[in-house]
Short mmCIF file of C-alpha atoms and ligand atoms in Angstrom, two decimals:
data_model
loop_
_atom_site.label_atom_id
_atom_site.label_comp_id
_atom_site.label_asym_id
_atom_site.label_seq_id
_atom_site.Cartn_x
_atom_site.Cartn_y
_atom_site.Cartn_z
CA UNK Y 1 12.39 -78.29 48.46
CA UNK Y 2 15.96 -77.18 49.13
CA UNK Y 3 17.82 -75.16 46.52
CA UNK Y 4 21.31 -74.06 47.48
CA UNK Y 5 21.90 -70.30 47.62
CA UNK Y 6 24.29 -70.22 44.65
CA UNK Y 7 21.84 -72.01 42.38
CA UNK Y 8 19.06 -69.74 43.57
CA UNK Y 9 21.14 -66.64 42.87
CA UNK Y 10 21.84 -68.00 39.39
CA UNK Y 11 18.15 -68.74 38.74
CA UNK Y 12 16.99 -65.39 40.08
CA UNK Y 13 17.27 -63.55 36.79
CA UNK Y 14 14.86 -61.22 35.01
CA UNK Y 15 12.33 -63.36 33.14
CA UNK Y 16 9.02 -62.67 31.43
CA UNK Y 17 5.85 -64.14 32.94
CA UNK Y 18 4.76 -65.05 29.40
CA UNK Y 19 1.17 -63.92 29.68
CA UNK Y 20 1.77 -63.15 26.00
CA UNK Y 21 4.33 -64.00 23.34
CA UNK Y 22 5.89 -61.85 21.96
CA UNK Y 23 5.98 -60.08 25.34
CA UNK Y 24 4.60 -56.56 25.68
CA UNK Y 25 7.97 -54.72 25.41
CA UNK Y 26 8.19 -56.06 21.83
CA UNK Y 27 4.90 -54.55 20.71
CA UNK Y 28 4.88 -51.44 18.59
CA UNK Y 29 2.45 -48.88 17.18
CA UNK Y 30 -0.64 -50.47 15.66
CA UNK Y 31 -3.19 -48.62 13.57
CA UNK Y 32 -6.85 -48.57 14.61
CA UNK Y 33 -7.53 -49.64 11.02
CA UNK Y 34 -5.61 -52.90 11.55
CA UNK Y 35 -7.70 -53.66 14.62
CA UNK Y 36 -10.89 -52.74 12.75
CA UNK Y 37 -9.99 -55.21 9.98
CA UNK Y 38 -9.38 -58.00 12.50
CA UNK Y 39 -12.72 -57.30 14.18
CA UNK Y 40 -14.49 -57.32 10.82
CA UNK Y 41 -12.89 -60.65 9.91
CA UNK Y 42 -14.19 -62.17 13.14
CA UNK Y 43 -16.42 -65.20 12.53
CA UNK Y 44 -19.07 -66.60 14.82
CA UNK Y 45 -16.50 -67.91 17.34
CA UNK Y 46 -17.42 -67.06 20.94
CA UNK Y 47 -15.48 -64.25 22.57
CA UNK Y 48 -13.80 -63.39 25.87
CA UNK Y 49 -14.31 -59.81 27.00
CA UNK Y 50 -12.07 -57.90 29.40
CA UNK Y 51 -13.15 -54.60 30.97
CA UNK Y 52 -10.55 -52.48 32.71
CA UNK Y 53 -11.73 -50.18 35.50
CA UNK Y 54 -8.55 -48.36 36.57
CA UNK Y 55 -9.76 -46.52 39.68
CA UNK Y 56 -8.51 -47.06 43.22
CA UNK Y 57 -9.02 -44.93 46.32
CA UNK Y 58 -5.45 -45.38 47.57
CA UNK Y 59 -2.31 -46.88 46.09
CA UNK Y 60 -0.94 -50.13 47.51
CA UNK Y 61 2.82 -49.64 47.37
CA UNK Y 62 3.59 -52.96 45.68
CA UNK Y 63 1.00 -52.52 42.94
CA UNK Y 64 2.08 -53.13 39.35
CA UNK Y 65 -1.42 -52.83 37.87
CA UNK Y 66 -2.64 -50.00 35.70
CA UNK Y 67 -4.25 -47.71 38.26
CA UNK Y 68 -5.77 -44.21 38.39
CA UNK Y 69 -6.11 -42.77 41.90
CA UNK Y 70 -9.51 -41.16 42.20
CA UNK Y 71 -11.95 -39.94 44.81
CA UNK Y 72 -14.38 -38.04 42.57
CA UNK Y 73 -17.45 -40.01 41.46
CA UNK Y 74 -17.90 -37.73 38.41
CA UNK Y 75 -14.59 -39.01 36.97
CA UNK Y 76 -15.88 -42.55 37.20
CA UNK Y 77 -19.16 -41.70 35.61
CA UNK Y 78 -17.32 -39.97 32.72
CA UNK Y 79 -15.12 -43.04 32.28
CA UNK Y 80 -18.12 -45.38 32.13
CA UNK Y 81 -19.71 -43.16 29.47
CA UNK Y 82 -16.58 -43.45 27.31
CA UNK Y 83 -16.31 -47.17 27.96
CA UNK Y 84 -19.87 -47.57 26.68
CA UNK Y 85 -18.97 -45.58 23.58
CA UNK Y 86 -15.94 -47.82 23.04
CA UNK Y 87 -18.24 -50.86 23.27
CA UNK Y 88 -20.39 -49.34 20.51
CA UNK Y 89 -17.32 -48.64 18.34
CA UNK Y 90 -16.05 -52.20 18.65
CA UNK Y 91 -19.51 -53.73 18.19
CA UNK Y 92 -20.01 -51.77 14.96
CA UNK Y 93 -16.97 -53.56 13.48
CA UNK Y 94 -17.97 -56.96 14.84
CA UNK Y 95 -21.31 -57.11 13.10
CA UNK Y 96 -23.79 -59.56 14.56
CA UNK Y 97 -21.37 -62.25 15.80
CA UNK Y 98 -21.18 -61.30 19.46
CA UNK Y 99 -21.39 -64.34 21.67
CA UNK Y 100 -19.44 -63.95 24.92
CA UNK Y 101 -18.45 -67.00 26.97
CA UNK Y 102 -15.94 -65.37 29.29
CA UNK Y 103 -16.21 -61.96 30.89
CA UNK Y 104 -13.61 -60.52 33.20
CA UNK Y 105 -13.69 -57.21 35.05
CA UNK Y 106 -10.25 -56.18 36.26
CA UNK Y 107 -8.42 -53.11 37.40
CA UNK Y 108 -7.72 -51.08 39.41
CA UNK Y 109 -10.82 -51.80 41.38
CA UNK Y 110 -14.00 -52.46 39.38
CA UNK Y 111 -16.06 -52.55 42.60
CA UNK Y 112 -15.10 -48.94 43.27
CA UNK Y 113 -17.84 -47.94 40.82
CA UNK Y 114 -21.17 -47.08 42.45
CA UNK Y 115 -24.01 -49.57 42.11
CA UNK Y 116 -26.02 -47.48 39.59
CA UNK Y 117 -22.90 -46.87 37.50
CA UNK Y 118 -21.90 -50.52 37.50
CA UNK Y 119 -25.43 -51.58 36.58
CA UNK Y 120 -25.52 -49.04 33.77
CA UNK Y 121 -22.27 -50.41 32.32
CA UNK Y 122 -23.28 -54.03 32.71
CA UNK Y 123 -26.67 -53.42 31.10
CA UNK Y 124 -24.84 -51.95 28.11
CA UNK Y 125 -22.58 -55.00 27.87
CA UNK Y 126 -25.49 -57.41 28.21
CA UNK Y 127 -27.49 -55.61 25.53
CA UNK Y 128 -24.53 -55.54 23.11
CA UNK Y 129 -23.20 -59.06 23.60
CA UNK Y 130 -25.02 -62.34 23.95
CA UNK Y 131 -23.56 -63.43 27.28
CA UNK Y 132 -23.54 -67.12 28.13
CA UNK Y 133 -24.15 -66.91 31.88
CA UNK Y 134 -23.51 -70.64 32.27
CA UNK Y 135 -19.84 -69.99 31.45
CA UNK Y 136 -17.54 -67.49 33.18
CA UNK Y 137 -18.57 -64.05 34.40
CA UNK Y 138 -15.76 -62.95 36.71
CA UNK Y 139 -14.62 -59.89 38.62
CA UNK Y 140 -11.64 -58.80 40.74
CA UNK Y 141 -12.80 -57.45 44.08
CA UNK Y 142 -11.05 -55.39 46.72
CA UNK Y 143 -12.79 -56.59 49.92
CA UNK Y 144 -12.44 -53.07 51.32
CA UNK Y 145 -14.96 -51.81 48.76
CA UNK Y 146 -17.91 -54.18 49.02
CA UNK Y 147 -18.97 -54.48 52.67
CA UNK Y 148 -20.90 -51.21 52.95
CA UNK Y 149 -24.69 -51.40 53.19
CA UNK Y 150 -24.66 -55.08 54.19
CA UNK Y 151 -22.64 -56.06 51.16
CA UNK Y 152 -25.00 -54.44 48.63
CA UNK Y 153 -22.34 -54.55 45.87
CA UNK Y 154 -21.84 -58.29 46.25
CA UNK Y 155 -25.61 -58.74 46.12
CA UNK Y 156 -25.65 -56.66 42.93
CA UNK Y 157 -22.92 -58.77 41.31
CA UNK Y 158 -24.84 -61.94 42.07
CA UNK Y 159 -28.03 -60.40 40.70
CA UNK Y 160 -26.27 -59.40 37.47
CA UNK Y 161 -25.09 -62.96 36.90
CA UNK Y 162 -21.46 -62.92 38.04
CA UNK Y 163 -20.34 -66.41 39.04
CA UNK Y 164 -16.62 -65.97 39.81
CA UNK Y 165 -15.16 -63.51 42.28
CA UNK Y 166 -11.52 -62.91 43.05
CA UNK Y 167 -10.58 -61.19 46.31
CA UNK Y 168 -7.32 -59.30 46.74
CA UNK Y 169 -5.78 -60.20 50.11
CA UNK Y 170 -1.99 -60.42 49.52
CA UNK Y 171 -1.00 -61.00 53.18
CA UNK Y 172 -2.94 -61.04 56.44
CA UNK Y 173 -0.10 -59.81 58.71
CA UNK Y 174 -0.74 -56.23 59.98
CA UNK Y 175 3.00 -55.43 59.88
CA UNK Y 176 3.24 -56.38 56.20
CA UNK Y 177 0.00 -54.55 55.46
CA UNK Y 178 1.32 -51.41 57.13
CA UNK Y 179 4.47 -51.52 54.99
CA UNK Y 180 2.51 -51.94 51.74
CA UNK Y 181 -0.15 -49.39 52.75
CA UNK Y 182 -2.99 -51.84 52.46
CA UNK Y 183 -4.88 -52.22 55.70
CA UNK Y 184 -7.37 -55.04 55.51
CA UNK Y 185 -8.19 -57.00 58.65
CA UNK Y 186 -8.58 -60.78 58.53
CA UNK Y 187 -12.10 -60.25 59.87
CA UNK Y 188 -12.93 -58.08 56.87
CA UNK Y 189 -11.58 -60.70 54.47
CA UNK Y 190 -13.55 -63.42 56.29
CA UNK Y 191 -16.75 -61.41 56.26
CA UNK Y 192 -16.43 -60.75 52.57
CA UNK Y 193 -15.65 -64.36 51.81
CA UNK Y 194 -18.56 -65.67 53.90
CA UNK Y 195 -20.98 -63.30 52.23
CA UNK Y 196 -19.80 -64.46 48.79
CA UNK Y 197 -20.39 -68.06 49.88
CA UNK Y 198 -23.80 -67.27 51.37
CA UNK Y 199 -24.79 -65.60 48.12
CA UNK Y 200 -23.85 -68.78 46.27
CA UNK Y 201 -20.81 -67.69 44.25
CA UNK Y 202 -19.36 -71.04 43.30
CA UNK Y 203 -15.96 -69.85 42.11
CA UNK Y 204 -14.09 -67.86 44.74
CA UNK Y 205 -10.42 -66.99 44.31
CA UNK Y 206 -8.03 -65.29 46.72
CA UNK Y 207 -4.90 -63.42 45.59
CA UNK Y 208 -1.75 -63.55 47.71
CA UNK Y 209 1.71 -62.13 47.08
CA UNK Y 210 4.99 -63.49 48.44
CA UNK Y 211 8.17 -61.42 48.63
CA UNK Y 212 6.50 -58.42 50.29
CA UNK Y 213 8.26 -56.29 52.96
CA UNK Y 214 8.63 -57.85 56.43
CA UNK Y 215 7.37 -61.23 55.23
CA UNK Y 216 9.11 -64.16 56.87
CA UNK Y 217 8.49 -67.89 56.56
CA UNK Y 218 6.79 -67.74 59.93
CA UNK Y 219 4.61 -64.74 59.18
CA UNK Y 220 3.48 -66.13 55.83
CA UNK Y 221 2.66 -69.47 57.49
CA UNK Y 222 -0.06 -67.58 59.36
CA UNK Y 223 -1.36 -66.01 56.12
CA UNK Y 224 -1.47 -69.44 54.49
CA UNK Y 225 -3.28 -70.90 57.48
CA UNK Y 226 -5.83 -68.03 57.48
CA UNK Y 227 -6.56 -68.71 53.81
CA UNK Y 228 -6.67 -72.49 54.17
CA UNK Y 229 -9.30 -72.04 56.86
CA UNK Y 230 -11.49 -70.19 54.36
CA UNK Y 231 -10.96 -72.83 51.67
CA UNK Y 232 -11.47 -70.78 48.51
CA UNK Y 233 -11.85 -72.69 45.24
CA UNK Y 234 -8.68 -71.10 43.91
CA UNK Y 235 -5.64 -69.35 45.27
CA UNK Y 236 -3.30 -67.23 43.16
CA UNK Y 237 0.03 -66.77 44.92
CA UNK Y 238 2.03 -64.26 42.90
CA UNK Y 239 5.69 -63.47 43.24
CA UNK Y 240 6.07 -59.78 44.09
CA UNK Y 241 6.88 -58.26 40.70
CA UNK Y 242 9.33 -55.51 41.49
CA UNK Y 243 9.43 -53.11 38.58
CA UNK Y 244 10.23 -49.69 40.11
CA UNK Y 245 11.37 -48.37 36.72
CA UNK Y 246 7.74 -48.76 35.59
CA UNK Y 247 5.93 -48.16 38.91
CA UNK Y 248 7.67 -45.36 40.79
CA UNK Y 249 5.58 -45.79 43.98
CA UNK Y 250 7.29 -49.17 44.53
CA UNK Y 251 10.42 -47.18 45.44
CA UNK Y 252 8.67 -46.26 48.71
CA UNK Y 253 9.14 -49.87 49.83
CA UNK Y 254 12.49 -49.88 51.59
CA UNK Y 255 14.90 -52.42 50.13
CA UNK Y 256 16.09 -53.61 53.54
CA UNK Y 257 12.54 -54.59 54.55
CA UNK Y 258 12.24 -57.08 51.68
CA UNK Y 259 12.97 -60.77 52.27
CA UNK Y 260 16.22 -62.03 50.77
CA UNK Y 261 16.04 -64.14 47.61
CA UNK Y 262 16.50 -67.27 49.72
CA UNK Y 263 13.78 -66.35 52.19
CA UNK Y 264 11.44 -65.37 49.37
CA UNK Y 265 11.97 -68.74 47.72
CA UNK Y 266 11.50 -70.62 50.99
CA UNK Y 267 8.28 -68.69 51.68
CA UNK Y 268 7.01 -69.77 48.27
CA UNK Y 269 8.16 -73.40 48.56
CA UNK Y 270 6.65 -73.81 52.03
CA UNK Y 271 3.35 -72.20 51.07
CA UNK Y 272 3.14 -74.32 47.92
CA UNK Y 273 3.64 -77.45 49.99
CA UNK Y 274 1.02 -76.33 52.53
CA UNK Y 275 -1.57 -75.72 49.81
CA UNK Y 276 -0.89 -79.08 48.18
CA UNK Y 277 -1.09 -80.86 51.54
CA UNK Y 278 -4.27 -78.91 52.22
CA UNK Y 279 -5.93 -80.55 49.20
CA UNK Y 280 -5.13 -78.06 46.44
CA UNK Y 281 -3.80 -78.98 43.02
CA UNK Y 282 -0.94 -76.80 41.77
CA UNK Y 283 -1.79 -75.14 38.46
CA UNK Y 284 1.25 -73.80 36.70
CA UNK Y 285 3.67 -71.89 38.83
CA UNK Y 286 1.40 -69.71 40.91
CA UNK Y 287 -2.19 -70.99 40.99
CA UNK Y 288 -3.79 -73.61 43.23
CA UNK Y 289 -7.27 -75.02 42.91
CA UNK Y 290 -9.55 -77.52 44.61
CA UNK Y 291 -10.16 -80.77 42.75
CA UNK Y 292 -13.74 -79.75 41.82
CA UNK Y 293 -12.66 -76.48 40.18
CA UNK Y 294 -12.97 -76.53 36.38
CA UNK Y 295 -9.40 -75.26 36.03
CA UNK Y 296 -8.21 -78.64 37.38
CA UNK Y 297 -10.16 -80.41 34.64
CA UNK Y 298 -8.50 -78.04 32.15
CA UNK Y 299 -5.08 -78.92 33.57
CA UNK Y 300 -5.81 -82.63 33.19
CA UNK Y 301 -7.24 -82.50 29.69
CA UNK Y 302 -4.59 -79.98 28.59
CA UNK Y 303 -6.99 -77.14 27.80
CA UNK Y 304 -5.55 -74.74 30.35
CA UNK Y 305 -5.22 -71.22 29.00
CA UNK Y 306 -2.82 -68.45 29.91
CA UNK Y 307 -3.74 -64.86 29.30
CA UNK Y 308 -3.13 -61.47 30.88
CA UNK Y 309 -5.07 -62.50 33.98
CA UNK Y 310 -2.85 -65.57 34.51
CA UNK Y 311 -4.02 -69.19 34.19
CA UNK Y 312 -7.65 -69.65 33.10
CA UNK Y 313 -9.98 -72.14 31.54
CA UNK Y 314 -9.58 -71.50 27.82
CA UNK Y 315 -13.12 -70.90 26.65
CA UNK Y 316 -12.43 -68.89 23.50
CA UNK Y 317 -9.70 -68.04 21.04
CA UNK Y 318 -10.18 -64.28 20.91
CA UNK Y 319 -10.27 -61.78 23.74
CA UNK Y 320 -11.38 -58.19 23.32
CA UNK Y 321 -10.10 -55.62 25.83
CA UNK Y 322 -12.09 -52.50 26.72
CA UNK Y 323 -10.98 -49.47 28.71
CA UNK Y 324 -7.77 -47.59 29.21
CA UNK Y 325 -4.62 -49.83 28.85
CA UNK Y 326 -6.80 -52.93 28.24
CA UNK Y 327 -5.16 -55.70 26.26
CA UNK Y 328 -6.83 -58.06 23.85
CA UNK Y 329 -5.82 -60.65 21.33
CA UNK Y 330 -7.67 -61.38 18.14
CA UNK Y 331 -6.59 -63.97 15.59
CA UNK Y 332 -2.82 -63.54 15.26
CA UNK Y 333 -2.71 -60.02 16.76
CA UNK Y 334 -2.26 -58.49 20.22
CA UNK Y 335 -3.89 -55.12 20.75
CA UNK Y 336 -3.45 -52.67 23.60
CA UNK Y 337 -5.59 -49.62 24.29
CA UNK Y 338 -4.20 -46.14 24.91
CA UNK Y 339 -2.65 -45.70 28.36
CA UNK Y 340 -3.62 -42.14 29.38
CA UNK Y 341 -7.23 -41.22 30.14
CA UNK Y 342 -7.12 -37.93 28.20
CA UNK Y 343 -5.79 -39.56 25.03
CA UNK Y 344 -8.21 -42.45 25.42
CA UNK Y 345 -11.13 -40.02 25.62
CA UNK Y 346 -9.86 -37.97 22.65
CA UNK Y 347 -9.61 -41.05 20.40
CA UNK Y 348 -13.17 -42.03 21.24
CA UNK Y 349 -14.33 -38.42 20.63
CA UNK Y 350 -12.78 -38.71 17.15
CA UNK Y 351 -14.77 -41.92 16.63
CA UNK Y 352 -11.58 -44.02 16.55
CA UNK Y 353 -10.90 -47.36 18.18
CA UNK Y 354 -8.70 -46.18 21.11
CA UNK Y 355 -5.73 -48.46 20.51
CA UNK Y 356 -2.09 -47.52 20.22
CA UNK Y 357 0.11 -50.61 20.58
CA UNK Y 358 0.03 -54.13 19.33
CA UNK Y 359 1.76 -56.89 17.49
CA UNK Y 360 0.76 -58.85 14.44
CA UNK Y 361 2.42 -62.23 14.98
CA UNK Y 362 4.72 -63.69 12.35
CA UNK Y 363 4.57 -67.45 11.61
CA UNK Y 364 7.71 -67.84 13.75
CA UNK Y 365 6.02 -65.91 16.62
CA UNK Y 366 2.99 -68.21 16.47
CA UNK Y 367 5.09 -71.33 16.58
CA UNK Y 368 7.19 -70.10 19.52
CA UNK Y 369 4.07 -68.88 21.28
CA UNK Y 370 2.67 -72.41 21.07
CA UNK Y 371 5.89 -73.86 22.53
CA UNK Y 372 6.13 -71.31 25.35
CA UNK Y 373 2.45 -71.50 26.16
CA UNK Y 374 2.53 -75.32 26.18
CA UNK Y 375 5.49 -75.29 28.57
CA UNK Y 376 3.90 -72.72 30.88
CA UNK Y 377 0.61 -74.64 31.03
CA UNK Y 378 1.62 -78.32 30.88
CA UNK Y 379 5.32 -78.28 31.90
CA UNK Y 380 6.24 -80.46 28.96
CA UNK Y 381 6.61 -80.51 25.20
CA UNK Y 382 5.64 -83.35 22.94
CA UNK Y 383 7.83 -83.11 19.83
CA UNK Y 384 5.43 -85.26 17.79
CA UNK Y 385 2.56 -82.94 18.63
CA UNK Y 386 4.71 -79.99 17.56
CA UNK Y 387 5.44 -81.81 14.29
CA UNK Y 388 1.79 -82.56 13.58
CA UNK Y 389 0.76 -79.00 14.48
CA UNK Y 390 3.40 -77.14 12.47
CA UNK Y 391 4.52 -79.69 9.87
CA UNK Y 392 8.15 -79.31 10.80
CA UNK Y 393 10.53 -81.28 12.98
CA UNK Y 394 11.03 -79.85 16.48
CA UNK Y 395 14.68 -80.95 16.63
CA UNK Y 396 15.48 -79.37 13.26
CA UNK Y 397 13.63 -76.11 13.93
CA UNK Y 398 15.20 -75.65 17.34
CA UNK Y 399 18.61 -77.13 16.53
CA UNK Y 400 20.33 -73.81 17.41
CA UNK Y 401 18.94 -74.16 20.96
CA UNK Y 402 20.49 -77.58 21.62
CA UNK Y 403 23.23 -76.14 23.83
CA UNK Y 404 20.85 -74.01 25.86
CA UNK Y 405 18.54 -76.97 26.40
CA UNK Y 406 21.47 -79.10 27.51
CA UNK Y 407 22.41 -76.37 29.97
CA UNK Y 408 18.85 -76.42 31.38
CA UNK Y 409 19.14 -80.20 31.69
CA UNK Y 410 22.47 -80.08 33.47
CA UNK Y 411 21.06 -77.53 35.91
CA UNK Y 412 18.27 -79.99 36.73
CA UNK Y 413 15.44 -77.96 35.23
CA UNK Y 414 14.37 -80.37 32.45
CA UNK Y 415 14.67 -83.98 31.28
CA UNK Y 416 15.00 -84.58 27.53
CA UNK Y 417 14.17 -87.68 25.56
CA UNK Y 418 13.99 -88.15 21.80
CA UNK Y 419 10.26 -87.39 21.88
CA UNK Y 420 9.71 -85.05 24.84
CA UNK Y 421 11.03 -82.25 26.98
CA UNK Y 422 9.68 -82.45 30.51
CA UNK Y 423 10.24 -79.91 33.29
CA UNK Y 424 11.56 -81.41 36.54
CA UNK Y 425 9.96 -80.54 39.87
CA UNK Y 426 12.51 -77.73 40.14
CA UNK Y 427 11.86 -76.75 36.53
CA UNK Y 428 8.15 -76.39 37.29
CA UNK Y 429 9.01 -73.75 39.88
CA UNK Y 430 11.26 -71.95 37.38
CA UNK Y 431 9.22 -72.61 34.28
CA UNK Y 432 9.85 -69.03 33.10
CA UNK Y 433 13.53 -69.95 32.73
CA UNK Y 434 12.66 -73.14 30.86
CA UNK Y 435 10.53 -71.16 28.40
CA UNK Y 436 13.05 -68.37 27.89
CA UNK Y 437 15.39 -70.06 25.36
CA UNK Y 438 12.42 -70.32 22.97
CA UNK Y 439 11.89 -66.55 23.11
CA UNK Y 440 13.50 -65.08 20.01
CA UNK Y 441 13.35 -61.51 21.37
CA UNK Y 442 15.19 -61.92 24.68
CA UNK Y 443 17.78 -59.21 25.19
CA UNK Y 444 19.62 -60.01 28.42
CA UNK Y 445 21.31 -56.61 28.38
CA UNK Y 446 17.97 -54.87 29.01
CA UNK Y 447 16.53 -55.33 32.48
CA UNK Y 448 12.84 -55.07 31.63
CA UNK Y 449 11.24 -57.98 33.48
CA UNK Y 450 10.71 -58.84 37.13
CA UNK Y 451 12.95 -61.58 38.54
CA UNK Y 452 12.06 -65.25 38.46
CA UNK Y 453 12.15 -65.86 42.24
C1 SAM I 1 -6.27 -55.47 40.20
S1 SAM I 1 -5.69 -56.24 41.60
C2 SAM I 1 -7.09 -57.02 42.39
C3 SAM I 1 -8.32 -56.24 42.72
C4 SAM I 1 -8.22 -55.13 43.72
N1 SAM I 1 -7.66 -53.97 43.10
C5 SAM I 1 -7.44 -55.53 44.94
O1 SAM I 1 -6.28 -55.15 45.04
O2 SAM I 1 -8.03 -56.18 45.79
C6 SAM I 1 -5.00 -57.67 40.90
C7 SAM I 1 -3.98 -58.46 41.69
O3 SAM I 1 -2.70 -58.23 41.14
C8 SAM I 1 -1.74 -58.63 42.08
N2 SAM I 1 -0.61 -57.70 42.02
C9 SAM I 1 -0.64 -56.36 41.92
N3 SAM I 1 0.61 -55.86 41.89
C10 SAM I 1 1.46 -56.90 41.95
C11 SAM I 1 2.88 -57.04 41.97
N4 SAM I 1 3.69 -55.98 41.91
N5 SAM I 1 3.40 -58.27 42.03
C12 SAM I 1 2.60 -59.36 42.08
N6 SAM I 1 1.26 -59.31 42.09
C13 SAM I 1 0.68 -58.09 42.02
C14 SAM I 1 -2.40 -58.62 43.45
O4 SAM I 1 -2.40 -59.93 43.97
C15 SAM I 1 -3.80 -58.13 43.15
O5 SAM I 1 -4.75 -58.76 43.96
S1 SF4 I 2 -3.53 -53.82 44.39
FE1 SF4 I 2 -5.61 -53.42 43.80
S2 SF4 I 2 -6.35 -51.87 45.29
FE2 SF4 I 2 -4.15 -51.89 45.44
S3 SF4 I 2 -3.51 -50.23 44.07
FE3 SF4 I 2 -3.40 -52.16 42.91
S4 SF4 I 2 -5.31 -52.31 41.87
FE4 SF4 I 2 -5.56 -50.76 43.49
#
């Protein structure tokens, strides 16, 4: 797809990724008591659980995740002890309704934990929650951490009942890897992938990032071809989120080594085409999946979910987050745990739920969240469905946006009819921009989001 440079420059503006609405910068202090009340009001609905393990051995320069650099096993063992105490605190408020249909371990690097430590934590989770192992038990894996002792950690994950694994790869070119300080040979990635297949993991994902230093269309073609040869069930191809005001280490990536906006877009467009031609179905803006993957069924029957991990099968309404910085959402409320380890530990020592930020959604927030989420997941809005869901006319409620929507239409991002708003092919690639007019909190004067290309 060709987009002329001026249009691209115009589209390349800061835009939220809408993994939540209202977005995280709009959240404010939230009392542990508020969270406790939400947990106590929880019915027998099944839950999603997210466990954040922040540790990494080294820092990849592009990383925007919540990471704690650590080489001392005792720090990890201390963390797991506190995490287990947090599980007890939350469970005490939940009462007996503790069915879990979706478990996700993220980080940082969960597989940095030793096997005994990981097993200890997982045993605690499995004895506290009633896990449905026929649903999703997933983990993010850094391939550099699981090949020791003939892949003993992967064997452990299989034994514990994990069924989805996601490998961080980002780019297979040694020159790019050198510049991002993440050395991971293609052979290592292949070995890891093959072992996961041999062990029978049926949901394997690979993460890539475009827009990294020294990437060119040609170099990324090789990365795409390396990954297509493996044929994972899913591929997540993220745009490099450059947020140096939040992640200071990103400043070590020299500006002049980054691809231009045009090259970055072309890298994305070409890779997207290659994945689609290679038999993958595009899911939202940055995920691709093989036809057999359940996420494709979700796309088709419009049950695709979007949470802090990106696009997922939506298996439950509520998600509880455990561990430092972890985010959850319960009923109408987002909740985020304390960000620093020391404060996180102190709260748990006081017997408090270790949360500090959150947002109780207003009725207007919930309605806009539905609109934004629907656009991000299905690329269209059905005004009748909006009417039947909220009992109010879409055109009346969003009358003040008419001009902005017309502007999106004249820029070729959407088509409007009396009953629908549908993103064009171009609009699908820039769906963040299509969603933005519906965001009541956008403050263009504050540069707080990564750019849309
Ligand atoms: C927690 S990491 C995955 C597990 C493991 N730590 C690893 O790196 O292999 C989650 C994913 O976030 C993505 N990611 C991290 N920082 C990013 C950034 N600045 N922009 C886009 N994607 C990013 C990477 O694709 C990475 O694989
Ligand atoms: S990308 Fe993964 S391994 Fe690298 S610093 Fe971030 S969380 Fe750690």
